[in-house]
Amino acid sequence: AVAQEALTAGNLESALALQERTDVWFEVGQVDQAEVARVKSERIQAERDQLKAQQEVRRAADTLLLQLGEAPGQDITPEGDGTFALPAALSVEEHQRLAEDGNVGLALAALDIEDARADLKDANAERLPSLTVSGSVGRASLEDNAADAFAALGDDRGFTSYGVAAELSTPIGGRAARASRNQAQAALSAAEIQHDNTLHRLRSDVQLAVQNVEVAFMDVELAQAKLDAARKTEDSEVARLDAGVRRLDELLDARRRRVSAEDDVQQANQALALAHLELAQLEGRVDNLLDGSVR
């Protein structure tokens, strides 16, 4: 919205300059009153476009403030030019590896597999018998009364005793244990399938996103080339009109094409930014994408 406002401000400035030149051409008889009126209407349209752009800036700022939990109506000053700090050109496979390392959905799917494996391990353990072994070491004596027996523990009348015990337990309810184990195995299989589906879908989405970035980049180059041509055409029409070999309506047509080309460049850059953002979301690197912020 801020870039659009700047664009309309430039268009208004050029419309005012054209109106001033048209007044000069009218005084020397190069244009008639009807053409002067057309130039005036162009200037009024440029003023209207700038007003609409200013309103859009305010609306966009209020929308952002509300999303941030702030009161609308505050001034927001963008920092930077809204472009992205882009990594070096990478292949589709390299982008896919970045996405596999940084994608949150894929990481959650991997955690589901780990949880399912732990549940299956517990279910398998419930079906196995358990053997408990314990041992003990102590002192004993053969005295008849407690006092003598206690005293004998400290001299040669006492002797060391050893004890070993073992307990074997087998779980009952084998059918229930098997059902629990089968359920855990099914959950693991489902988690693995979900992970594979997420991985394949992610790779496909990344491939499409990379293609969208490439197409958007070519669209920017094409729009910029058309803008360069439109600007040269407009400058040429101005020079020819100064020389008296062109009509004003041809200059106005050239000016409209230049204004339209400028808007196309802005739209193409916005589409490129969105394409990069979609790719960055898949790769989990949105936080480091923007080269600038707002305050």
PDB file of C-alpha atoms in Angstrom:
ATOM      1  CA  ALA A   1       0.000   0.000   0.000  1.00  0.00           C
ATOM      2  CA  VAL A   2       2.865   2.375   0.810  1.00  0.00           C
ATOM      3  CA  ALA A   3       4.536   1.584  -2.510  1.00  0.00           C
ATOM      4  CA  GLN A   4       1.259   2.184  -4.334  1.00  0.00           C
ATOM      5  CA  GLU A   5       0.887   5.532  -2.631  1.00  0.00           C
ATOM      6  CA  ALA A   6       4.382   6.525  -3.714  1.00  0.00           C
ATOM      7  CA  LEU A   7       3.548   5.448  -7.260  1.00  0.00           C
ATOM      8  CA  THR A   8       0.371   7.526  -7.384  1.00  0.00           C
ATOM      9  CA  ALA A   9       2.260  10.516  -5.952  1.00  0.00           C
ATOM     10  CA  GLY A  10       4.737  10.257  -8.828  1.00  0.00           C
ATOM     11  CA  ASN A  11       1.915   9.978 -11.333  1.00  0.00           C
ATOM     12  CA  LEU A  12       0.253  13.076  -9.897  1.00  0.00           C
ATOM     13  CA  GLU A  13       3.513  14.979 -10.132  1.00  0.00           C
ATOM     14  CA  SER A  14       3.914  14.035 -13.792  1.00  0.00           C
ATOM     15  CA  ALA A  15       0.252  14.937 -14.472  1.00  0.00           C
ATOM     16  CA  LEU A  16       0.776  18.382 -12.989  1.00  0.00           C
ATOM     17  CA  ALA A  17       3.937  18.844 -15.039  1.00  0.00           C
ATOM     18  CA  LEU A  18       2.076  17.790 -18.173  1.00  0.00           C
ATOM     19  CA  GLN A  19      -0.706  20.265 -17.440  1.00  0.00           C
ATOM     20  CA  GLU A  20       1.827  23.074 -17.114  1.00  0.00           C
ATOM     21  CA  ARG A  21       3.412  22.155 -20.437  1.00  0.00           C
ATOM     22  CA  THR A  22       0.000  21.867 -22.063  1.00  0.00           C
ATOM     23  CA  ASP A  23      -0.817  25.408 -20.997  1.00  0.00           C
ATOM     24  CA  VAL A  24       2.363  26.535 -22.761  1.00  0.00           C
ATOM     25  CA  TRP A  25       1.516  24.558 -25.888  1.00  0.00           C
ATOM     26  CA  PHE A  26      -1.985  26.049 -25.840  1.00  0.00           C
ATOM     27  CA  GLU A  27      -0.581  29.561 -25.707  1.00  0.00           C
ATOM     28  CA  VAL A  28       1.551  28.933 -28.810  1.00  0.00           C
ATOM     29  CA  GLY A  29      -1.321  27.227 -30.621  1.00  0.00           C
ATOM     30  CA  GLN A  30       0.020  23.656 -30.634  1.00  0.00           C
ATOM     31  CA  VAL A  31      -3.047  22.231 -28.827  1.00  0.00           C
ATOM     32  CA  ASP A  32      -6.679  23.238 -28.650  1.00  0.00           C
ATOM     33  CA  GLN A  33      -9.044  23.721 -25.723  1.00  0.00           C
ATOM     34  CA  ALA A  34     -10.407  20.173 -25.935  1.00  0.00           C
ATOM     35  CA  GLU A  35      -6.924  18.745 -25.471  1.00  0.00           C
ATOM     36  CA  VAL A  36      -6.323  21.044 -22.522  1.00  0.00           C
ATOM     37  CA  ALA A  37      -9.514  19.682 -20.952  1.00  0.00           C
ATOM     38  CA  ARG A  38      -8.289  16.109 -21.486  1.00  0.00           C
ATOM     39  CA  VAL A  39      -5.030  16.874 -19.721  1.00  0.00           C
ATOM     40  CA  LYS A  40      -6.962  18.416 -16.858  1.00  0.00           C
ATOM     41  CA  SER A  41      -9.080  15.292 -16.522  1.00  0.00           C
ATOM     42  CA  GLU A  42      -5.860  13.238 -16.391  1.00  0.00           C
ATOM     43  CA  ARG A  43      -4.629  15.404 -13.531  1.00  0.00           C
ATOM     44  CA  ILE A  44      -7.925  15.024 -11.648  1.00  0.00           C
ATOM     45  CA  GLN A  45      -7.781  11.263 -12.131  1.00  0.00           C
ATOM     46  CA  ALA A  46      -4.237  11.244 -10.746  1.00  0.00           C
ATOM     47  CA  GLU A  47      -5.400  13.185  -7.678  1.00  0.00           C
ATOM     48  CA  ARG A  48      -8.221  10.714  -7.159  1.00  0.00           C
ATOM     49  CA  ASP A  49      -5.854   7.753  -7.483  1.00  0.00           C
ATOM     50  CA  GLN A  50      -3.539   9.231  -4.869  1.00  0.00           C
ATOM     51  CA  LEU A  51      -6.416   9.817  -2.469  1.00  0.00           C
ATOM     52  CA  LYS A  52      -7.535   6.209  -2.855  1.00  0.00           C
ATOM     53  CA  ALA A  53      -3.965   5.036  -2.280  1.00  0.00           C
ATOM     54  CA  GLN A  54      -3.718   7.087   0.913  1.00  0.00           C
ATOM     55  CA  GLN A  55      -6.961   5.561   2.151  1.00  0.00           C
ATOM     56  CA  GLU A  56      -5.634   2.084   1.374  1.00  0.00           C
ATOM     57  CA  VAL A  57      -2.479   2.802   3.388  1.00  0.00           C
ATOM     58  CA  ARG A  58      -4.608   3.753   6.371  1.00  0.00           C
ATOM     59  CA  ARG A  59      -6.798   0.675   5.985  1.00  0.00           C
ATOM     60  CA  ALA A  60      -3.800  -1.648   5.690  1.00  0.00           C
ATOM     61  CA  ALA A  61      -2.139  -0.035   8.717  1.00  0.00           C
ATOM     62  CA  ASP A  62      -5.282  -0.426  10.838  1.00  0.00           C
ATOM     63  CA  THR A  63      -5.626  -4.063   9.765  1.00  0.00           C
ATOM     64  CA  LEU A  64      -2.053  -4.755  10.854  1.00  0.00           C
ATOM     65  CA  LEU A  65      -2.539  -2.925  14.153  1.00  0.00           C
ATOM     66  CA  LEU A  66      -5.638  -4.978  14.945  1.00  0.00           C
ATOM     67  CA  GLN A  67      -3.783  -8.200  14.157  1.00  0.00           C
ATOM     68  CA  LEU A  68      -1.058  -7.084  16.562  1.00  0.00           C
ATOM     69  CA  GLY A  69      -3.623  -6.327  19.260  1.00  0.00           C
ATOM     70  CA  GLU A  70      -3.089  -2.568  19.009  1.00  0.00           C
ATOM     71  CA  ALA A  71      -5.594   0.250  18.668  1.00  0.00           C
ATOM     72  CA  PRO A  72      -6.185   1.396  15.067  1.00  0.00           C
ATOM     73  CA  GLY A  73      -5.332   4.903  13.958  1.00  0.00           C
ATOM     74  CA  GLN A  74      -1.678   4.830  14.993  1.00  0.00           C
ATOM     75  CA  ASP A  75       1.054   5.720  12.549  1.00  0.00           C
ATOM     76  CA  ILE A  76       3.128   2.837  11.227  1.00  0.00           C
ATOM     77  CA  THR A  77       6.455   3.533   9.584  1.00  0.00           C
ATOM     78  CA  PRO A  78       7.689   0.707   7.342  1.00  0.00           C
ATOM     79  CA  GLU A  79      11.414   0.022   7.494  1.00  0.00           C
ATOM     80  CA  GLY A  80      13.233  -1.375   4.501  1.00  0.00           C
ATOM     81  CA  ASP A  81      11.777  -1.654   1.028  1.00  0.00           C
ATOM     82  CA  GLY A  82       9.706  -4.782   1.590  1.00  0.00           C
ATOM     83  CA  THR A  83      12.087  -6.970  -0.361  1.00  0.00           C
ATOM     84  CA  PHE A  84      13.371 -10.323   0.837  1.00  0.00           C
ATOM     85  CA  ALA A  85      16.797 -11.425   1.932  1.00  0.00           C
ATOM     86  CA  LEU A  86      16.956 -14.342  -0.465  1.00  0.00           C
ATOM     87  CA  PRO A  87      19.388 -17.266  -0.278  1.00  0.00           C
ATOM     88  CA  ALA A  88      21.600 -18.226  -3.172  1.00  0.00           C
ATOM     89  CA  ALA A  89      19.906 -19.984  -6.075  1.00  0.00           C
ATOM     90  CA  LEU A  90      19.148 -23.559  -5.073  1.00  0.00           C
ATOM     91  CA  SER A  91      17.911 -26.598  -6.932  1.00  0.00           C
ATOM     92  CA  VAL A  92      14.488 -28.085  -6.290  1.00  0.00           C
ATOM     93  CA  GLU A  93      16.124 -30.960  -4.404  1.00  0.00           C
ATOM     94  CA  GLU A  94      18.008 -28.534  -2.141  1.00  0.00           C
ATOM     95  CA  HIS A  95      14.797 -26.640  -1.391  1.00  0.00           C
ATOM     96  CA  GLN A  96      13.108 -29.953  -0.598  1.00  0.00           C
ATOM     97  CA  ARG A  97      15.870 -30.853   1.853  1.00  0.00           C
ATOM     98  CA  LEU A  98      15.502 -27.469   3.540  1.00  0.00           C
ATOM     99  CA  ALA A  99      11.773 -28.072   3.852  1.00  0.00           C
ATOM    100  CA  GLU A 100      12.276 -31.565   5.266  1.00  0.00           C
ATOM    101  CA  ASP A 101      14.610 -30.144   7.918  1.00  0.00           C
ATOM    102  CA  GLY A 102      12.489 -27.139   8.856  1.00  0.00           C
ATOM    103  CA  ASN A 103       8.852 -28.024   8.178  1.00  0.00           C
ATOM    104  CA  VAL A 104       6.775 -28.170  11.362  1.00  0.00           C
ATOM    105  CA  GLY A 105       4.142 -30.560  10.002  1.00  0.00           C
ATOM    106  CA  LEU A 106       6.758 -33.119   9.011  1.00  0.00           C
ATOM    107  CA  ALA A 107       8.461 -32.837  12.404  1.00  0.00           C
ATOM    108  CA  LEU A 108       5.149 -33.474  14.182  1.00  0.00           C
ATOM    109  CA  ALA A 109       4.514 -36.504  11.981  1.00  0.00           C
ATOM    110  CA  ALA A 110       7.938 -37.889  12.977  1.00  0.00           C
ATOM    111  CA  LEU A 111       7.102 -37.373  16.659  1.00  0.00           C
ATOM    112  CA  ASP A 112       3.866 -39.313  16.172  1.00  0.00           C
ATOM    113  CA  ILE A 113       5.925 -42.251  14.893  1.00  0.00           C
ATOM    114  CA  GLU A 114       8.172 -42.140  17.961  1.00  0.00           C
ATOM    115  CA  ASP A 115       5.149 -42.082  20.270  1.00  0.00           C
ATOM    116  CA  ALA A 116       3.558 -45.000  18.412  1.00  0.00           C
ATOM    117  CA  ARG A 117       6.784 -47.023  18.664  1.00  0.00           C
ATOM    118  CA  ALA A 118       6.951 -46.394  22.406  1.00  0.00           C
ATOM    119  CA  ASP A 119       3.331 -47.531  22.792  1.00  0.00           C
ATOM    120  CA  LEU A 120       4.068 -50.684  20.785  1.00  0.00           C
ATOM    121  CA  LYS A 121       7.093 -51.439  22.957  1.00  0.00           C
ATOM    122  CA  ASP A 122       4.956 -51.121  26.092  1.00  0.00           C
ATOM    123  CA  ALA A 123       2.271 -53.356  24.575  1.00  0.00           C
ATOM    124  CA  ASN A 124       4.851 -56.018  23.726  1.00  0.00           C
ATOM    125  CA  ALA A 125       6.284 -55.870  27.241  1.00  0.00           C
ATOM    126  CA  GLU A 126       2.852 -56.575  28.740  1.00  0.00           C
ATOM    127  CA  ARG A 127       2.756 -59.991  26.974  1.00  0.00           C
ATOM    128  CA  LEU A 128       6.130 -61.236  28.300  1.00  0.00           C
ATOM    129  CA  PRO A 129       6.609 -63.211  31.557  1.00  0.00           C
ATOM    130  CA  SER A 130       8.727 -61.552  34.241  1.00  0.00           C
ATOM    131  CA  LEU A 131      11.290 -63.137  36.568  1.00  0.00           C
ATOM    132  CA  THR A 132      12.126 -61.374  39.830  1.00  0.00           C
ATOM    133  CA  VAL A 133      15.281 -62.492  41.675  1.00  0.00           C
ATOM    134  CA  SER A 134      16.266 -61.210  45.130  1.00  0.00           C
ATOM    135  CA  GLY A 135      19.136 -62.015  47.487  1.00  0.00           C
ATOM    136  CA  SER A 136      20.027 -61.342  51.140  1.00  0.00           C
ATOM    137  CA  VAL A 137      23.082 -61.582  53.400  1.00  0.00           C
ATOM    138  CA  GLY A 138      22.943 -61.594  57.248  1.00  0.00           C
ATOM    139  CA  ARG A 139      24.369 -62.818  60.572  1.00  0.00           C
ATOM    140  CA  ALA A 140      22.756 -65.586  62.655  1.00  0.00           C
ATOM    141  CA  SER A 141      23.426 -67.632  65.808  1.00  0.00           C
ATOM    142  CA  LEU A 142      22.085 -70.779  67.508  1.00  0.00           C
ATOM    143  CA  GLU A 143      21.656 -69.345  71.042  1.00  0.00           C
ATOM    144  CA  ASP A 144      18.421 -70.118  72.934  1.00  0.00           C
ATOM    145  CA  ASN A 145      17.491 -66.643  74.219  1.00  0.00           C
ATOM    146  CA  ALA A 146      17.410 -63.281  72.541  1.00  0.00           C
ATOM    147  CA  ALA A 147      20.120 -61.657  74.670  1.00  0.00           C
ATOM    148  CA  ASP A 148      22.649 -64.412  74.058  1.00  0.00           C
ATOM    149  CA  ALA A 149      21.709 -64.601  70.385  1.00  0.00           C
ATOM    150  CA  PHE A 150      22.261 -60.852  69.960  1.00  0.00           C
ATOM    151  CA  ALA A 151      25.616 -61.046  71.767  1.00  0.00           C
ATOM    152  CA  ALA A 152      26.689 -64.032  69.686  1.00  0.00           C
ATOM    153  CA  LEU A 153      26.353 -62.041  66.468  1.00  0.00           C
ATOM    154  CA  GLY A 154      29.507 -60.142  67.380  1.00  0.00           C
ATOM    155  CA  ASP A 155      31.800 -63.053  68.258  1.00  0.00           C
ATOM    156  CA  ASP A 156      32.767 -66.392  66.786  1.00  0.00           C
ATOM    157  CA  ARG A 157      29.461 -67.988  67.805  1.00  0.00           C
ATOM    158  CA  GLY A 158      27.727 -66.074  65.030  1.00  0.00           C
ATOM    159  CA  PHE A 159      27.835 -67.103  61.378  1.00  0.00           C
ATOM    160  CA  THR A 160      26.951 -65.488  58.039  1.00  0.00           C
ATOM    161  CA  SER A 161      23.745 -66.557  56.333  1.00  0.00           C
ATOM    162  CA  TYR A 162      22.771 -66.140  52.694  1.00  0.00           C
ATOM    163  CA  GLY A 163      19.398 -66.196  51.036  1.00  0.00           C
ATOM    164  CA  VAL A 164      18.231 -66.228  47.402  1.00  0.00           C
ATOM    165  CA  ALA A 165      14.632 -66.038  46.144  1.00  0.00           C
ATOM    166  CA  ALA A 166      13.154 -66.084  42.650  1.00  0.00           C
ATOM    167  CA  GLU A 167       9.630 -65.256  41.474  1.00  0.00           C
ATOM    168  CA  LEU A 168       8.270 -65.984  38.013  1.00  0.00           C
ATOM    169  CA  SER A 169       5.043 -64.269  36.915  1.00  0.00           C
ATOM    170  CA  THR A 170       3.147 -64.818  33.685  1.00  0.00           C
ATOM    171  CA  PRO A 171       0.554 -62.271  32.525  1.00  0.00           C
ATOM    172  CA  ILE A 172      -2.979 -63.567  32.196  1.00  0.00           C
ATOM    173  CA  GLY A 173      -5.547 -62.331  29.741  1.00  0.00           C
ATOM    174  CA  GLY A 174      -3.496 -63.128  26.629  1.00  0.00           C
ATOM    175  CA  ARG A 175      -6.318 -62.164  24.283  1.00  0.00           C
ATOM    176  CA  ALA A 176      -6.531 -58.668  25.739  1.00  0.00           C
ATOM    177  CA  ALA A 177      -2.750 -58.297  25.547  1.00  0.00           C
ATOM    178  CA  ARG A 178      -2.756 -59.358  21.894  1.00  0.00           C
ATOM    179  CA  ALA A 179      -5.510 -56.881  21.129  1.00  0.00           C
ATOM    180  CA  SER A 180      -3.536 -54.111  22.827  1.00  0.00           C
ATOM    181  CA  ARG A 181      -0.438 -55.060  20.882  1.00  0.00           C
ATOM    182  CA  ASN A 182      -2.338 -55.194  17.560  1.00  0.00           C
ATOM    183  CA  GLN A 183      -3.863 -51.812  18.254  1.00  0.00           C
ATOM    184  CA  ALA A 184      -0.429 -50.333  18.961  1.00  0.00           C
ATOM    185  CA  GLN A 185       0.962 -51.892  15.772  1.00  0.00           C
ATOM    186  CA  ALA A 186      -1.902 -50.433  13.749  1.00  0.00           C
ATOM    187  CA  ALA A 187      -1.289 -46.997  15.284  1.00  0.00           C
ATOM    188  CA  LEU A 188       2.390 -47.212  14.321  1.00  0.00           C
ATOM    189  CA  SER A 189       1.530 -48.190  10.764  1.00  0.00           C
ATOM    190  CA  ALA A 190      -0.927 -45.303  10.525  1.00  0.00           C
ATOM    191  CA  ALA A 191       1.676 -42.861  11.854  1.00  0.00           C
ATOM    192  CA  GLU A 192       4.256 -44.083   9.326  1.00  0.00           C
ATOM    193  CA  ILE A 193       1.768 -43.746   6.466  1.00  0.00           C
ATOM    194  CA  GLN A 194       0.836 -40.261   7.631  1.00  0.00           C
ATOM    195  CA  HIS A 195       4.524 -39.303   7.765  1.00  0.00           C
ATOM    196  CA  ASP A 196       5.126 -40.622   4.255  1.00  0.00           C
ATOM    197  CA  ASN A 197       2.075 -38.788   2.925  1.00  0.00           C
ATOM    198  CA  THR A 198       3.203 -35.578   4.595  1.00  0.00           C
ATOM    199  CA  LEU A 199       6.689 -35.976   3.143  1.00  0.00           C
ATOM    200  CA  HIS A 200       5.451 -36.630  -0.394  1.00  0.00           C
ATOM    201  CA  ARG A 201       2.967 -33.765  -0.217  1.00  0.00           C
ATOM    202  CA  LEU A 202       5.670 -31.441   1.120  1.00  0.00           C
ATOM    203  CA  ARG A 203       8.071 -32.333  -1.678  1.00  0.00           C
ATOM    204  CA  SER A 204       5.347 -31.755  -4.257  1.00  0.00           C
ATOM    205  CA  ASP A 205       4.366 -28.417  -2.695  1.00  0.00           C
ATOM    206  CA  VAL A 206       7.996 -27.283  -2.609  1.00  0.00           C
ATOM    207  CA  GLN A 207       8.514 -28.193  -6.261  1.00  0.00           C
ATOM    208  CA  LEU A 208       5.412 -26.193  -7.225  1.00  0.00           C
ATOM    209  CA  ALA A 209       6.479 -23.274  -5.009  1.00  0.00           C
ATOM    210  CA  VAL A 210       9.926 -23.155  -6.607  1.00  0.00           C
ATOM    211  CA  GLN A 211       8.306 -23.099 -10.051  1.00  0.00           C
ATOM    212  CA  ASN A 212       5.990 -20.295  -8.919  1.00  0.00           C
ATOM    213  CA  VAL A 213       8.992 -18.263  -7.767  1.00  0.00           C
ATOM    214  CA  GLU A 214      10.730 -18.776 -11.104  1.00  0.00           C
ATOM    215  CA  VAL A 215       7.624 -17.728 -13.054  1.00  0.00           C
ATOM    216  CA  ALA A 216       7.070 -14.720 -10.789  1.00  0.00           C
ATOM    217  CA  PHE A 217      10.680 -13.640 -11.285  1.00  0.00           C
ATOM    218  CA  MET A 218      10.273 -13.799 -15.078  1.00  0.00           C
ATOM    219  CA  ASP A 219       7.038 -11.822 -14.761  1.00  0.00           C
ATOM    220  CA  VAL A 220       8.941  -9.084 -12.913  1.00  0.00           C
ATOM    221  CA  GLU A 221      11.601  -8.960 -15.626  1.00  0.00           C
ATOM    222  CA  LEU A 222       8.926  -8.804 -18.333  1.00  0.00           C
ATOM    223  CA  ALA A 223       6.957  -6.082 -16.546  1.00  0.00           C
ATOM    224  CA  GLN A 224      10.135  -4.037 -16.020  1.00  0.00           C
ATOM    225  CA  ALA A 225      11.061  -4.343 -19.700  1.00  0.00           C
ATOM    226  CA  LYS A 226       7.596  -3.143 -20.708  1.00  0.00           C
ATOM    227  CA  LEU A 227       7.872  -0.231 -18.279  1.00  0.00           C
ATOM    228  CA  ASP A 228      11.232   0.793 -19.720  1.00  0.00           C
ATOM    229  CA  ALA A 229       9.733   0.749 -23.201  1.00  0.00           C
ATOM    230  CA  ALA A 230       6.665   2.725 -22.065  1.00  0.00           C
ATOM    231  CA  ARG A 231       8.845   5.396 -20.449  1.00  0.00           C
ATOM    232  CA  LYS A 232      10.953   5.792 -23.579  1.00  0.00           C
ATOM    233  CA  THR A 233       7.808   6.009 -25.686  1.00  0.00           C
ATOM    234  CA  GLU A 234       6.363   8.723 -23.454  1.00  0.00           C
ATOM    235  CA  ASP A 235       9.605  10.718 -23.550  1.00  0.00           C
ATOM    236  CA  SER A 236       9.646  10.391 -27.318  1.00  0.00           C
ATOM    237  CA  GLU A 237       6.061  11.637 -27.596  1.00  0.00           C
ATOM    238  CA  VAL A 238       6.878  14.650 -25.435  1.00  0.00           C
ATOM    239  CA  ALA A 239       9.842  15.513 -27.651  1.00  0.00           C
ATOM    240  CA  ARG A 240       7.787  15.137 -30.803  1.00  0.00           C
ATOM    241  CA  LEU A 241       4.991  17.255 -29.410  1.00  0.00           C
ATOM    242  CA  ASP A 242       7.539  19.936 -28.516  1.00  0.00           C
ATOM    243  CA  ALA A 243       8.648  19.809 -32.138  1.00  0.00           C
ATOM    244  CA  GLY A 244       5.062  20.071 -33.328  1.00  0.00           C
ATOM    245  CA  VAL A 245       4.970  16.718 -35.123  1.00  0.00           C
ATOM    246  CA  ARG A 246       2.706  14.821 -32.741  1.00  0.00           C
ATOM    247  CA  ARG A 247      -0.746  15.259 -31.267  1.00  0.00           C
ATOM    248  CA  LEU A 248      -1.443  15.539 -27.572  1.00  0.00           C
ATOM    249  CA  ASP A 249      -3.776  12.560 -27.529  1.00  0.00           C
ATOM    250  CA  GLU A 250      -0.875  10.337 -28.597  1.00  0.00           C
ATOM    251  CA  LEU A 251       1.143  11.611 -25.662  1.00  0.00           C
ATOM    252  CA  LEU A 252      -1.766  10.965 -23.299  1.00  0.00           C
ATOM    253  CA  ASP A 253      -2.063   7.417 -24.605  1.00  0.00           C
ATOM    254  CA  ALA A 254       1.661   6.906 -24.040  1.00  0.00           C
ATOM    255  CA  ARG A 255       1.348   8.304 -20.533  1.00  0.00           C
ATOM    256  CA  ARG A 256      -1.499   5.914 -19.698  1.00  0.00           C
ATOM    257  CA  ARG A 257       0.551   2.970 -20.952  1.00  0.00           C
ATOM    258  CA  ARG A 258       3.451   4.071 -18.773  1.00  0.00           C
ATOM    259  CA  VAL A 259       1.213   4.407 -15.699  1.00  0.00           C
ATOM    260  CA  SER A 260      -0.273   0.980 -16.375  1.00  0.00           C
ATOM    261  CA  ALA A 261       3.212  -0.495 -16.825  1.00  0.00           C
ATOM    262  CA  GLU A 262       4.322   0.945 -13.490  1.00  0.00           C
ATOM    263  CA  ASP A 263       1.352  -0.688 -11.803  1.00  0.00           C
ATOM    264  CA  ASP A 264       2.162  -3.982 -13.546  1.00  0.00           C
ATOM    265  CA  VAL A 265       5.720  -3.853 -12.179  1.00  0.00           C
ATOM    266  CA  GLN A 266       4.441  -3.283  -8.674  1.00  0.00           C
ATOM    267  CA  GLN A 267       1.940  -6.121  -8.964  1.00  0.00           C
ATOM    268  CA  ALA A 268       4.618  -8.432 -10.357  1.00  0.00           C
ATOM    269  CA  ASN A 269       6.963  -7.622  -7.471  1.00  0.00           C
ATOM    270  CA  GLN A 270       4.173  -8.275  -5.006  1.00  0.00           C
ATOM    271  CA  ALA A 271       3.442 -11.624  -6.646  1.00  0.00           C
ATOM    272  CA  LEU A 272       7.145 -12.502  -6.459  1.00  0.00           C
ATOM    273  CA  ALA A 273       7.233 -11.604  -2.765  1.00  0.00           C
ATOM    274  CA  LEU A 274       4.204 -13.784  -2.071  1.00  0.00           C
ATOM    275  CA  ALA A 275       5.744 -16.673  -4.008  1.00  0.00           C
ATOM    276  CA  HIS A 276       8.923 -16.395  -1.928  1.00  0.00           C
ATOM    277  CA  LEU A 277       6.840 -16.238   1.240  1.00  0.00           C
ATOM    278  CA  GLU A 278       4.939 -19.417   0.369  1.00  0.00           C
ATOM    279  CA  LEU A 279       8.220 -21.219  -0.291  1.00  0.00           C
ATOM    280  CA  ALA A 280       9.697 -19.923   2.974  1.00  0.00           C
ATOM    281  CA  GLN A 281       6.651 -21.142   4.900  1.00  0.00           C
ATOM    282  CA  LEU A 282       7.166 -24.644   3.529  1.00  0.00           C
ATOM    283  CA  GLU A 283      10.833 -24.492   4.538  1.00  0.00           C
ATOM    284  CA  GLY A 284      10.154 -23.088   8.008  1.00  0.00           C
ATOM    285  CA  ARG A 285      12.275 -19.956   7.505  1.00  0.00           C
ATOM    286  CA  VAL A 286       9.689 -17.159   7.545  1.00  0.00           C
ATOM    287  CA  ASP A 287      11.216 -15.440  10.588  1.00  0.00           C
ATOM    288  CA  ASN A 288      14.473 -14.773   8.724  1.00  0.00           C
ATOM    289  CA  LEU A 289      12.908 -13.855   5.405  1.00  0.00           C
ATOM    290  CA  LEU A 290      12.039 -10.186   5.651  1.00  0.00           C
ATOM    291  CA  ASP A 291      14.819  -7.680   5.275  1.00  0.00           C
ATOM    292  CA  GLY A 292      13.180  -4.956   7.374  1.00  0.00           C
ATOM    293  CA  SER A 293      10.301  -4.466   9.789  1.00  0.00           C
ATOM    294  CA  VAL A 294       7.785  -1.879  10.938  1.00  0.00           C
ATOM    295  CA  ARG A 295       7.657   0.265  14.001  1.00  0.00           C
TER     296      ARG A 295
END
